[in-house]
Amino acid sequence: MALVFAGLCGHGPGFTGRAELADPEPRDALYAGFERLRLALEDAKPDALVVVAAEHFANFFMDNMPAFAIGMADSYEGPIEDPDWLKIEPTSVPGNKDLSRRIVSAVMQDVDVAYAEEWKFDHGIAVPLHFLTPRYDLPVVPANINCQGPPLPPLHRCWAFGEALRRVIDAVPERIALLGTGGISHWPATPDSGKINEAWDREFLERVLNHRRDELLAYTDEDVYRDAGQGGFEMRTYVAVAGATQGAEGELWFYEPIPVFAVGATIAAMNLG
Amino acid sequence: MSLYYVQKLLYQLNRDPHVRKRYDSELDELLTEYDLTAEEIQAIKALDLGLLYVIGVNGQILMHFSALHGIAWPDYIEALRQGLKKYGPVREGVYAETGYQGIAAHDEALRARRAATSQGKT
């Protein structure tokens, strides 16, 4: 059918877990941004949501780390985090194994992708779903890019992953929504948690939203580590979505550094026309 | 390879209820199944988050391990700071201290900027 929605957002565990510690003004504006994105997703009437995420050792570890992986199950469990800490109750999220199989098979034509018939969500997917599909009634196809355990997939492969996803999304009969979720510059889970390089984030988002491929692919891991921290490696999810939405006009709906959430909280969408 | 096994244990603990059960009921036996140094065993048994951080455990794994024990976010961050003071810089892995003004000062600066922007609009 077609790609009917493409969005980008952060997934900080603080968005839900540390809400009471945040400055109310930017926090509530972030929540309003998520609500706008939820309504846009709902209006698009998708049959499934492909989430390009950057999981944090909930499923994949350095014993067998896939550069790219796609879930292939009829349901997924999560989040793995303590519910009192994340403030999201563990639940079951519907998947679509048949759709996943078709996506995996097609993506494999261009990018070597692992598949997983078992997948536990962590905050990387659970937080966006909490805001965007709070009834957990939309089948999800989780896709992961290794953004945590170097060596990491190079950016040109992430772009190619996005392009491969788009090709199959355009070919399947279902209406597909696409969401990329990651932090941009951040130093999460460290004593520097809260540090945010706003100028770097804004420049990066400009490149993503305008699909400036060459400038996006010009970042090196050394640049990113220096300027955007180890958390900045999650930029890969945005690069993939940019690769999947070439020709669409991107729009930044919300960006604001929220230190206790450890990120410049971001909400953006691609106008697919 | 020892850091690898510390992280592997914590990774499995964070995601697998069966490993969690064994962690609660037969920790010593569980620890023998991983190639760990005496220091690493001590850090795990004492829930010394600061030492685990300095050893090089990835913060994403450590954060989930901390959450598993119901440790509040500010206490988790403080434990890492104390670890750096007590044990020195991070020895291995991707995490290093880069310097940061702290959340309170950062929030204050952002509030002042918002106020200035808002004043400029009126």
Tab-separated table of C-alpha atoms in Angstrom:
chain	number	residue	atom	x	y	z
A	1	MET	CA	0.000	0.000	0.000
A	2	ALA	CA	2.060	2.899	1.223
A	3	LEU	CA	3.856	4.638	3.953
A	4	VAL	CA	1.088	6.642	5.626
A	5	PHE	CA	2.961	8.204	8.544
A	6	ALA	CA	6.568	8.855	9.510
A	7	GLY	CA	7.575	10.364	12.804
A	8	LEU	CA	10.585	10.817	15.036
A	9	CYS	CA	10.726	11.073	18.796
A	10	GLY	CA	12.869	10.533	21.816
A	11	HIS	CA	12.297	7.677	24.218
A	12	GLY	CA	13.966	8.757	27.439
A	13	PRO	CA	12.919	6.624	30.413
A	14	GLY	CA	12.645	9.865	32.359
A	15	PHE	CA	9.723	10.975	30.158
A	16	THR	CA	7.551	8.658	32.210
A	17	GLY	CA	9.740	7.579	35.110
A	18	ARG	CA	10.970	10.965	36.304
A	19	ALA	CA	8.093	13.191	35.227
A	20	GLU	CA	7.686	14.723	38.676
A	21	LEU	CA	11.321	15.889	38.706
A	22	ALA	CA	11.069	17.847	35.450
A	23	ASP	CA	10.402	21.535	34.969
A	24	PRO	CA	6.625	21.457	34.287
A	25	GLU	CA	6.698	23.934	31.399
A	26	PRO	CA	8.883	22.003	28.935
A	27	ARG	CA	7.627	18.664	30.249
A	28	ASP	CA	4.003	19.517	29.515
A	29	ALA	CA	4.960	20.940	26.126
A	30	LEU	CA	6.686	17.630	25.347
A	31	TYR	CA	3.572	15.722	26.335
A	32	ALA	CA	1.505	18.006	24.081
A	33	GLY	CA	3.919	17.218	21.252
A	34	PHE	CA	3.457	13.495	21.840
A	35	GLU	CA	-0.319	13.983	21.817
A	36	ARG	CA	-0.095	15.790	18.477
A	37	LEU	CA	1.999	12.930	17.106
A	38	ARG	CA	-0.482	10.379	18.493
A	39	LEU	CA	-3.364	12.121	16.735
A	40	ALA	CA	-1.428	12.300	13.468
A	41	LEU	CA	-0.648	8.600	13.740
A	42	GLU	CA	-4.281	7.803	14.438
A	43	ASP	CA	-5.472	9.985	11.542
A	44	ALA	CA	-3.203	8.067	9.177
A	45	LYS	CA	-5.195	4.883	9.956
A	46	PRO	CA	-2.223	2.548	9.795
A	47	ASP	CA	-2.501	-1.237	9.887
A	48	ALA	CA	0.880	-1.543	11.583
A	49	LEU	CA	3.656	0.551	13.076
A	50	VAL	CA	7.285	-0.162	12.252
A	51	VAL	CA	9.426	1.201	15.082
A	52	VAL	CA	13.097	1.731	14.291
A	53	ALA	CA	14.623	1.700	17.739
A	54	ALA	CA	17.882	1.566	19.626
A	55	GLU	CA	17.312	-0.991	22.343
A	56	HIS	CA	19.474	-1.037	25.432
A	57	PHE	CA	20.524	-4.645	26.014
A	58	ALA	CA	17.024	-5.981	26.513
A	59	ASN	CA	17.419	-8.574	23.754
A	60	PHE	CA	20.782	-8.268	22.112
A	61	PHE	CA	24.165	-8.573	23.770
A	62	MET	CA	27.795	-8.728	22.786
A	63	ASP	CA	27.659	-12.534	22.494
A	64	ASN	CA	25.792	-12.237	19.211
A	65	MET	CA	25.043	-8.613	18.418
A	66	PRO	CA	23.103	-7.959	15.220
A	67	ALA	CA	23.745	-4.698	13.395
A	68	PHE	CA	20.110	-4.727	12.290
A	69	ALA	CA	17.260	-6.842	13.609
A	70	ILE	CA	13.530	-7.033	13.025
A	71	GLY	CA	10.985	-8.670	15.288
A	72	MET	CA	8.923	-11.461	13.781
A	73	ALA	CA	6.251	-12.375	16.308
A	74	ASP	CA	2.535	-11.991	16.876
A	75	SER	CA	3.122	-10.342	20.230
A	76	TYR	CA	5.866	-8.769	22.272
A	77	GLU	CA	6.304	-8.347	26.010
A	78	GLY	CA	7.629	-5.453	27.954
A	79	PRO	CA	8.909	-3.220	29.220
A	80	ILE	CA	11.603	-5.147	31.078
A	81	GLU	CA	12.231	-2.289	33.483
A	82	ASP	CA	10.842	-2.219	36.987
A	83	PRO	CA	7.333	-0.682	36.686
A	84	ASP	CA	7.866	1.519	39.725
A	85	TRP	CA	10.978	2.942	38.073
A	86	LEU	CA	9.694	3.425	34.518
A	87	LYS	CA	6.075	3.935	35.569
A	88	ILE	CA	4.841	1.801	32.711
A	89	GLU	CA	3.184	-1.488	33.573
A	90	PRO	CA	4.429	-4.611	31.759
A	91	THR	CA	2.071	-5.552	28.987
A	92	SER	CA	1.692	-7.510	25.795
A	93	VAL	CA	1.883	-5.552	22.547
A	94	PRO	CA	0.428	-7.041	19.363
A	95	GLY	CA	2.738	-7.828	16.467
A	96	ASN	CA	2.114	-9.217	12.994
A	97	LYS	CA	4.330	-12.180	12.260
A	98	ASP	CA	3.219	-12.538	8.671
A	99	LEU	CA	3.903	-8.881	7.910
A	100	SER	CA	7.234	-9.084	9.704
A	101	ARG	CA	8.242	-12.100	7.665
A	102	ARG	CA	7.502	-10.250	4.443
A	103	ILE	CA	9.408	-7.199	5.627
A	104	VAL	CA	12.418	-9.240	6.759
A	105	SER	CA	12.506	-11.206	3.514
A	106	ALA	CA	12.407	-8.057	1.412
A	107	VAL	CA	14.898	-6.064	3.497
A	108	MET	CA	17.327	-8.989	3.232
A	109	GLN	CA	17.598	-8.298	-0.474
A	110	ASP	CA	19.610	-5.198	0.405
A	111	VAL	CA	20.698	-5.338	4.037
A	112	ASP	CA	21.638	-8.370	6.120
A	113	VAL	CA	19.102	-8.279	8.921
A	114	ALA	CA	18.616	-10.647	11.835
A	115	TYR	CA	15.117	-11.628	12.826
A	116	ALA	CA	13.810	-12.383	16.287
A	117	GLU	CA	10.671	-14.355	17.079
A	118	GLU	CA	11.075	-13.303	20.684
A	119	TRP	CA	11.656	-9.714	21.678
A	120	LYS	CA	11.261	-7.910	24.973
A	121	PHE	CA	10.682	-4.212	24.768
A	122	ASP	CA	12.599	-1.828	26.969
A	123	HIS	CA	12.017	1.897	27.386
A	124	GLY	CA	13.363	2.442	23.861
A	125	ILE	CA	10.063	1.227	22.426
A	126	ALA	CA	7.827	1.142	25.501
A	127	VAL	CA	8.028	4.882	26.177
A	128	PRO	CA	6.988	5.953	22.638
A	129	LEU	CA	4.174	3.381	22.634
A	130	HIS	CA	2.986	4.616	26.028
A	131	PHE	CA	2.365	8.015	24.447
A	132	LEU	CA	1.464	7.081	20.878
A	133	THR	CA	-0.540	3.853	21.158
A	134	PRO	CA	-1.628	3.900	24.789
A	135	ARG	CA	-4.280	1.226	24.208
A	136	TYR	CA	-1.659	-1.051	22.610
A	137	ASP	CA	-4.106	-1.822	19.827
A	138	LEU	CA	-1.861	-1.216	16.807
A	139	PRO	CA	0.367	-4.107	15.682
A	140	VAL	CA	4.022	-3.209	16.011
A	141	VAL	CA	6.992	-4.430	13.990
A	142	PRO	CA	10.087	-3.649	16.064
A	143	ALA	CA	13.310	-2.978	14.200
A	144	ASN	CA	16.594	-2.408	15.951
A	145	ILE	CA	19.864	-0.835	15.006
A	146	ASN	CA	22.799	-1.590	17.275
A	147	CYS	CA	23.514	1.802	18.814
A	148	GLN	CA	24.932	0.563	22.121
A	149	GLY	CA	27.704	-1.991	21.670
A	150	PRO	CA	30.482	-0.885	19.297
A	151	PRO	CA	31.491	-1.633	16.609
A	152	LEU	CA	28.289	-0.046	15.343
A	153	PRO	CA	26.823	-0.231	11.851
A	154	PRO	CA	28.118	2.609	9.690
A	155	LEU	CA	25.704	5.406	8.887
A	156	HIS	CA	25.532	4.617	5.200
A	157	ARG	CA	24.217	1.170	6.115
A	158	CYS	CA	21.606	2.758	8.392
A	159	TRP	CA	20.509	4.955	5.494
A	160	ALA	CA	20.369	1.854	3.273
A	161	PHE	CA	18.358	0.064	5.959
A	162	GLY	CA	15.823	2.912	5.822
A	163	GLU	CA	15.700	2.737	2.036
A	164	ALA	CA	15.183	-1.030	2.160
A	165	LEU	CA	12.370	-0.617	4.681
A	166	ARG	CA	10.712	1.945	2.447
A	167	ARG	CA	10.853	-0.327	-0.582
A	168	VAL	CA	8.996	-3.100	1.211
A	169	ILE	CA	6.598	-0.693	2.936
A	170	ASP	CA	5.611	0.576	-0.507
A	171	ALA	CA	5.149	-2.984	-1.745
A	172	VAL	CA	3.009	-4.569	0.976
A	173	PRO	CA	-0.781	-4.139	0.891
A	174	GLU	CA	-0.982	-2.834	4.479
A	175	ARG	CA	-0.937	0.830	5.450
A	176	ILE	CA	2.315	1.282	7.344
A	177	ALA	CA	3.388	3.892	9.844
A	178	LEU	CA	7.088	4.361	10.566
A	179	LEU	CA	8.599	5.747	13.746
A	180	GLY	CA	12.245	6.383	14.463
A	181	THR	CA	13.114	6.765	18.107
A	182	GLY	CA	16.368	7.650	19.785
A	183	GLY	CA	18.055	10.255	21.838
A	184	ILE	CA	20.287	12.685	20.027
A	185	SER	CA	23.172	14.181	22.002
A	186	HIS	CA	23.126	12.746	25.491
A	187	TRP	CA	25.284	11.110	28.095
A	188	PRO	CA	22.633	8.883	29.654
A	189	ALA	CA	23.037	6.779	32.749
A	190	THR	CA	26.328	8.461	33.659
A	191	PRO	CA	27.290	11.225	36.096
A	192	ASP	CA	27.018	13.581	33.101
A	193	SER	CA	23.376	12.633	32.559
A	194	GLY	CA	21.540	15.852	31.733
A	195	LYS	CA	24.290	17.252	29.551
A	196	ILE	CA	22.857	18.118	26.127
A	197	ASN	CA	24.556	19.676	23.105
A	198	GLU	CA	21.638	21.694	21.788
A	199	ALA	CA	23.520	23.260	18.871
A	200	TRP	CA	24.638	19.829	17.692
A	201	ASP	CA	21.118	18.449	18.032
A	202	ARG	CA	19.571	21.263	16.029
A	203	GLU	CA	22.112	20.953	13.232
A	204	PHE	CA	21.632	17.192	13.113
A	205	LEU	CA	17.839	17.539	13.007
A	206	GLU	CA	18.150	20.033	10.151
A	207	ARG	CA	20.114	17.467	8.192
A	208	VAL	CA	17.598	14.705	8.991
A	209	LEU	CA	14.471	16.693	8.260
A	210	ASN	CA	15.898	17.938	4.976
A	211	HIS	CA	17.297	14.535	4.026
A	212	ARG	CA	20.793	15.957	3.557
A	213	ARG	CA	22.275	12.542	2.953
A	214	ASP	CA	25.892	13.445	2.379
A	215	GLU	CA	26.024	15.677	5.426
A	216	LEU	CA	24.374	13.026	7.564
A	217	LEU	CA	26.712	10.306	6.425
A	218	ALA	CA	29.705	12.558	7.009
A	219	TYR	CA	29.461	12.196	10.794
A	220	THR	CA	32.050	9.823	12.201
A	221	ASP	CA	31.639	7.862	15.418
A	222	GLU	CA	34.553	9.868	16.816
A	223	ASP	CA	32.722	13.138	16.047
A	224	VAL	CA	29.533	11.861	17.596
A	225	TYR	CA	31.227	10.507	20.710
A	226	ARG	CA	33.019	13.811	21.255
A	227	ASP	CA	30.115	16.158	20.516
A	228	ALA	CA	27.030	14.118	21.323
A	229	GLY	CA	28.204	11.498	23.794
A	230	GLN	CA	27.796	7.760	23.675
A	231	GLY	CA	24.036	8.316	23.682
A	232	GLY	CA	24.405	10.189	20.407
A	233	PHE	CA	25.049	6.896	18.651
A	234	GLU	CA	21.259	6.478	18.670
A	235	MET	CA	21.187	9.039	15.856
A	236	ARG	CA	21.217	5.973	13.614
A	237	THR	CA	17.470	5.523	14.019
A	238	TYR	CA	16.877	9.036	12.654
A	239	VAL	CA	19.276	8.435	9.767
A	240	ALA	CA	17.314	5.314	8.817
A	241	VAL	CA	14.019	7.212	8.843
A	242	ALA	CA	15.583	9.959	6.730
A	243	GLY	CA	16.660	7.279	4.264
A	244	ALA	CA	13.117	5.905	4.227
A	245	THR	CA	11.403	9.242	3.635
A	246	GLN	CA	13.443	10.928	0.914
A	247	GLY	CA	11.396	13.549	-0.860
A	248	ALA	CA	9.152	14.218	2.135
A	249	GLU	CA	9.306	17.514	3.936
A	250	GLY	CA	10.330	17.139	7.545
A	251	GLU	CA	9.020	19.357	10.291
A	252	LEU	CA	10.313	19.766	13.819
A	253	TRP	CA	7.275	19.923	16.092
A	254	PHE	CA	9.091	20.144	19.392
A	255	TYR	CA	12.634	20.357	20.645
A	256	GLU	CA	13.633	21.405	24.122
A	257	PRO	CA	16.491	20.324	26.361
A	258	ILE	CA	15.048	18.771	29.523
A	259	PRO	CA	18.053	17.893	31.668
A	260	VAL	CA	16.359	15.536	34.105
A	261	PHE	CA	15.146	13.570	31.093
A	262	ALA	CA	18.794	13.477	29.929
A	263	VAL	CA	17.983	14.611	26.377
A	264	GLY	CA	16.846	17.389	24.148
A	265	ALA	CA	13.314	16.030	23.903
A	266	THR	CA	12.333	15.807	20.259
A	267	ILE	CA	9.118	15.335	18.296
A	268	ALA	CA	9.183	15.576	14.501
A	269	ALA	CA	7.227	14.327	11.537
A	270	MET	CA	7.722	13.879	7.829
A	271	ASN	CA	5.014	15.349	5.621
A	272	LEU	CA	4.409	12.501	3.207
A	273	GLY	CA	2.026	14.521	1.071
B	1	MET	CA	37.054	-10.786	28.992
B	2	SER	CA	36.001	-10.254	32.582
B	3	LEU	CA	34.036	-7.045	31.933
B	4	TYR	CA	32.187	-8.945	29.262
B	5	TYR	CA	30.982	-11.490	31.843
B	6	VAL	CA	30.006	-8.874	34.425
B	7	GLN	CA	27.872	-7.241	31.778
B	8	LYS	CA	26.519	-10.585	30.619
B	9	LEU	CA	25.373	-11.473	34.118
B	10	LEU	CA	23.675	-8.103	34.601
B	11	TYR	CA	22.139	-8.245	31.125
B	12	GLN	CA	20.621	-11.658	31.855
B	13	LEU	CA	19.511	-10.553	35.291
B	14	ASN	CA	17.784	-7.467	33.924
B	15	ARG	CA	15.710	-9.345	31.374
B	16	ASP	CA	15.215	-12.885	32.668
B	17	PRO	CA	12.965	-13.622	35.668
B	18	HIS	CA	14.611	-17.050	36.118
B	19	VAL	CA	18.070	-15.525	36.502
B	20	ARG	CA	16.548	-12.954	38.823
B	21	LYS	CA	15.121	-15.736	40.983
B	22	ARG	CA	18.504	-17.402	41.208
B	23	TYR	CA	20.124	-14.039	41.987
B	24	ASP	CA	17.786	-13.762	44.957
B	25	SER	CA	18.030	-17.332	46.184
B	26	GLU	CA	21.454	-18.725	45.171
B	27	LEU	CA	23.692	-15.819	44.301
B	28	ASP	CA	27.018	-17.543	45.074
B	29	GLU	CA	26.235	-20.460	42.798
B	30	LEU	CA	25.033	-18.132	40.060
B	31	LEU	CA	28.239	-16.109	40.208
B	32	THR	CA	30.397	-19.217	39.691
B	33	GLU	CA	28.898	-19.551	36.212
B	34	TYR	CA	30.569	-16.361	35.019
B	35	ASP	CA	34.278	-15.647	34.657
B	36	LEU	CA	34.509	-12.888	37.266
B	37	THR	CA	37.362	-11.397	39.298
B	38	ALA	CA	37.171	-11.095	43.063
B	39	GLU	CA	36.660	-7.351	42.696
B	40	GLU	CA	33.755	-7.849	40.287
B	41	ILE	CA	32.120	-10.392	42.608
B	42	GLN	CA	32.509	-7.994	45.498
B	43	ALA	CA	30.992	-5.133	43.467
B	44	ILE	CA	27.972	-7.234	42.502
B	45	LYS	CA	27.388	-8.655	45.972
B	46	ALA	CA	27.728	-5.255	47.631
B	47	LEU	CA	25.573	-3.581	44.959
B	48	ASP	CA	28.462	-1.151	44.506
B	49	LEU	CA	27.160	0.733	41.463
B	50	GLY	CA	30.083	3.144	41.558
B	51	LEU	CA	32.637	0.363	41.283
B	52	LEU	CA	30.668	-1.400	38.556
B	53	TYR	CA	30.623	1.877	36.617
B	54	VAL	CA	34.358	2.368	37.056
B	55	ILE	CA	34.998	-1.226	35.986
B	56	GLY	CA	33.287	-0.237	32.755
B	57	VAL	CA	29.787	-1.673	32.859
B	58	ASN	CA	27.702	0.013	30.188
B	59	GLY	CA	25.430	2.596	31.798
B	60	GLN	CA	22.372	1.239	30.045
B	61	ILE	CA	22.924	-2.149	31.666
B	62	LEU	CA	23.825	-0.584	34.991
B	63	MET	CA	20.781	1.695	34.921
B	64	HIS	CA	18.447	-1.274	34.500
B	65	PHE	CA	20.306	-3.175	37.246
B	66	SER	CA	19.854	-0.177	39.521
B	67	ALA	CA	16.156	0.056	38.623
B	68	LEU	CA	15.784	-3.617	39.488
B	69	HIS	CA	16.798	-2.727	43.021
B	70	GLY	CA	14.405	0.201	43.215
B	71	ILE	CA	17.176	2.787	43.455
B	72	ALA	CA	15.922	6.286	42.714
B	73	TRP	CA	17.500	8.121	39.783
B	74	PRO	CA	19.310	10.828	41.797
B	75	ASP	CA	20.731	8.143	44.114
B	76	TYR	CA	21.927	6.140	41.120
B	77	ILE	CA	23.721	9.143	39.642
B	78	GLU	CA	25.219	9.991	43.028
B	79	ALA	CA	26.494	6.418	43.421
B	80	LEU	CA	28.365	6.755	40.123
B	81	ARG	CA	29.878	10.069	41.225
B	82	GLN	CA	31.029	8.529	44.469
B	83	GLY	CA	32.471	5.612	42.534
B	84	LEU	CA	34.590	7.951	40.439
B	85	LYS	CA	35.847	9.672	43.573
B	86	LYS	CA	36.632	6.448	45.365
B	87	TYR	CA	37.985	4.257	42.561
B	88	GLY	CA	39.192	6.703	39.920
B	89	PRO	CA	38.251	7.085	36.257
B	90	VAL	CA	36.317	4.541	34.227
B	91	ARG	CA	38.786	1.842	33.212
B	92	GLU	CA	37.164	0.328	30.116
B	93	GLY	CA	34.212	0.632	27.781
B	94	VAL	CA	32.556	3.605	26.120
B	95	TYR	CA	31.672	5.643	29.175
B	96	ALA	CA	33.846	8.469	30.444
B	97	GLU	CA	33.352	11.576	32.535
B	98	THR	CA	33.185	14.629	30.296
B	99	GLY	CA	32.226	17.391	32.714
B	100	TYR	CA	28.758	18.789	33.290
B	101	GLN	CA	27.358	21.696	35.269
B	102	GLY	CA	24.607	19.533	36.801
B	103	ILE	CA	20.876	19.359	36.268
B	104	ALA	CA	19.886	22.103	38.738
B	105	ALA	CA	22.199	24.729	37.212
B	106	HIS	CA	21.281	23.608	33.695
B	107	ASP	CA	17.544	23.870	34.466
B	108	GLU	CA	18.060	27.328	35.895
B	109	ALA	CA	19.880	28.513	32.762
B	110	LEU	CA	17.136	27.112	30.534
B	111	ARG	CA	14.420	28.776	32.648
B	112	ALA	CA	16.240	32.112	32.373
B	113	ARG	CA	16.475	31.689	28.603
B	114	ARG	CA	12.772	30.910	28.321
B	115	ALA	CA	11.924	33.935	30.435
B	116	ALA	CA	14.139	36.173	28.277
B	117	THR	CA	12.576	34.787	25.098
B	118	SER	CA	9.091	35.257	26.480
B	119	GLN	CA	9.900	38.826	27.564
B	120	GLY	CA	11.270	39.556	24.107
B	121	LYS	CA	7.968	38.492	22.565
B	122	THR	CA	5.829	40.803	24.728
